[in-house]
Coordinates of C-alpha atoms in Angstrom, one line a residue:
M154 CA -3.0 -11.2 -18.6
V155 CA -3.6 -8.7 -21.4
K156 CA -3.5 -5.0 -20.6
R157 CA -6.9 -3.5 -21.4
L158 CA -5.7 0.1 -21.8
D159 CA -3.0 2.5 -20.6
Y160 CA -4.9 4.8 -18.3
S161 CA -1.9 7.2 -17.9
H162 CA -2.0 7.8 -21.6
V163 CA -5.8 8.0 -21.9
A164 CA -6.2 10.4 -18.8
P165 CA -2.8 12.0 -18.2
D166 CA -4.2 14.7 -15.9
G167 CA -5.9 12.1 -13.7
S168 CA -2.7 10.0 -13.6
K169 CA -0.7 13.1 -12.7
A170 CA -3.1 14.0 -9.9
L171 CA -2.6 10.5 -8.4
G172 CA 1.2 11.0 -8.8
D173 CA 0.9 14.3 -7.0
V174 CA -0.8 12.6 -4.1
Y175 CA 1.9 10.0 -4.1
A176 CA 4.6 12.7 -4.0
Y177 CA 2.8 14.3 -1.1
V178 CA 2.7 11.1 0.9
M179 CA 6.4 10.5 0.3
R180 CA 7.2 14.0 1.6
S181 CA 4.8 13.7 4.5
G182 CA 7.4 12.6 7.0
L183 CA 6.2 9.0 7.3
Q184 CA 9.0 6.5 6.9
A185 CA 9.3 5.3 3.3
E186 CA 9.6 1.7 4.4
L187 CA 6.5 1.9 6.5
I188 CA 4.5 3.3 3.6
E189 CA 5.8 0.6 1.3
L190 CA 4.8 -2.1 3.8
V191 CA 1.3 -0.6 4.0
Y192 CA 1.1 -0.5 0.2
L193 CA 2.2 -4.1 0.0
R194 CA -0.4 -5.2 2.6
I195 CA -3.2 -3.3 0.8
S196 CA -2.2 -4.8 -2.5
Q197 CA -2.4 -8.3 -0.9
I198 CA -5.9 -7.6 0.4
N199 CA -7.0 -6.4 -3.1
N200 CA -5.1 -9.1 -5.0
C201 CA -3.4 -6.6 -7.2
A202 CA -0.6 -8.6 -9.0
Y203 CA 0.9 -5.5 -10.6
C204 CA 1.2 -3.6 -7.2
L205 CA 2.3 -6.7 -5.3
D206 CA 5.2 -7.1 -7.7
L207 CA 6.1 -3.4 -7.6
H208 CA 6.0 -3.0 -3.9
T209 CA 7.8 -6.2 -3.2
R210 CA 10.6 -5.1 -5.5
D211 CA 10.7 -1.6 -3.9
L212 CA 11.0 -3.1 -0.4
I213 CA 13.8 -5.4 -1.5
K214 CA 15.6 -2.4 -2.9
K215 CA 15.2 -0.7 0.5
G216 CA 16.9 -3.7 2.1
V217 CA 13.9 -5.3 3.7
K218 CA 14.7 -9.0 4.4
I219 CA 12.7 -11.7 2.6
E220 CA 11.6 -13.2 6.0
K221 CA 9.8 -10.0 6.7
L222 CA 8.3 -9.7 3.3
A223 CA 7.0 -13.3 3.4
L224 CA 5.1 -12.5 6.6
V225 CA 3.5 -9.2 5.7
Q226 CA 0.1 -10.9 5.3
A227 CA 0.5 -12.5 8.7
W228 CA 2.1 -9.6 10.5
A229 CA -0.2 -10.0 13.5
E230 CA 1.4 -13.4 14.2
A231 CA 5.0 -12.4 13.3
G232 CA 6.0 -11.3 16.7
P233 CA 8.9 -8.8 16.9
L234 CA 9.6 -8.9 13.2
F235 CA 7.4 -5.8 12.9
S236 CA 7.7 -2.8 15.1
D237 CA 4.8 -1.5 17.1
R238 CA 4.4 1.4 14.7
E239 CA 4.5 -1.0 11.7
R240 CA 1.9 -3.2 13.3
A241 CA -0.4 -0.2 14.0
A242 CA 0.0 1.0 10.4
L243 CA -0.8 -2.4 9.0
A244 CA -3.8 -2.8 11.3
W245 CA -5.1 0.6 10.3
A246 CA -4.5 -0.2 6.6
E247 CA -6.5 -3.4 6.9
T248 CA -9.5 -1.8 8.6
V249 CA -9.6 1.2 6.2
T250 CA -9.1 -0.9 3.1
R251 CA -12.0 -3.2 4.3
V252 CA -14.2 -0.2 5.3
A253 CA -17.4 -1.8 3.8
D254 CA -16.9 -4.7 6.2
T255 CA -15.3 -3.0 9.2
G256 CA -16.9 0.5 9.3
V257 CA -13.5 1.5 10.8
P258 CA -14.4 1.0 14.5
D259 CA -13.6 3.4 17.3
E260 CA -11.2 0.8 18.8
A261 CA -9.2 0.8 15.6
F262 CA -9.1 4.6 15.5
A263 CA -8.0 4.7 19.1
A264 CA -5.2 2.1 18.5
A265 CA -3.9 4.0 15.5
G266 CA -4.1 7.3 17.4
E267 CA -1.8 5.8 20.1
A268 CA 0.9 5.1 17.5
F269 CA 0.5 8.1 15.2
A270 CA 0.1 11.9 15.7
E271 CA -3.0 13.3 14.1
K272 CA -1.3 14.6 11.0
E273 CA 0.6 11.3 10.6
L274 CA -2.7 9.4 10.8
V275 CA -4.3 11.6 8.2
D276 CA -1.3 11.2 6.0
L277 CA -1.3 7.5 6.5
T278 CA -5.0 7.4 5.6
I279 CA -4.3 9.4 2.5
A280 CA -1.6 6.8 1.6
I281 CA -4.0 4.0 2.2
S282 CA -6.7 5.6 0.1
L283 CA -4.2 6.3 -2.7
M284 CA -3.0 2.7 -2.8
N285 CA -6.6 1.4 -2.9
A286 CA -7.2 3.8 -5.9
Y287 CA -4.0 2.5 -7.6
N288 CA -5.0 -1.1 -7.0
R289 CA -8.4 -0.5 -8.6
M290 CA -6.9 1.2 -11.6
A291 CA -4.3 -1.6 -12.1
I292 CA -6.8 -4.4 -11.6
S293 CA -9.5 -2.8 -13.8
F294 CA -7.2 -2.1 -16.7
R295 CA -5.0 -5.2 -16.2
N296 CA -1.6 -3.6 -15.7
T297 CA 1.0 -6.3 -16.3
P298 CA 3.4 -7.1 -13.4
Q299 CA 7.1 -6.6 -14.3
A300 CA 7.8 -10.2 -13.3
V301 CA 5.5 -11.3 -16.2
L302 CA 7.1 -8.9 -18.6
E303 CA 10.6 -10.3 -17.8
K304 CA 9.6 -13.9 -18.8

């Protein structure tokens, strides 16, 4: 994979704006591990190699066990490996990421609303939207995963 361009160099103000949203999400009060699990799942759905590598590494640094990481894409079948709150966040991330297909149905909204307070749900949705934007930037401009650079 050859990087097409360095968008943070070409449009530093736009990159900073995305970074400011990232900082907001990390200060929102949502648990960092929960956010990273959501980011990983979104990156799986979007097939973003750069972000898959990045968020897997971040979760390992946070002490998440490899068994859990291996089952993020099959979280619904992973039983008690994921908490109820993690399961709700992952379900919400999937339906919002696939908005063109799902339309984000009322049942999904109700289920997410049972697990998260209104502000938490808004903040979670901001995080989901941000990761979808980052995935699109990384895929479009071919950001190289760290794992490839280390070879």
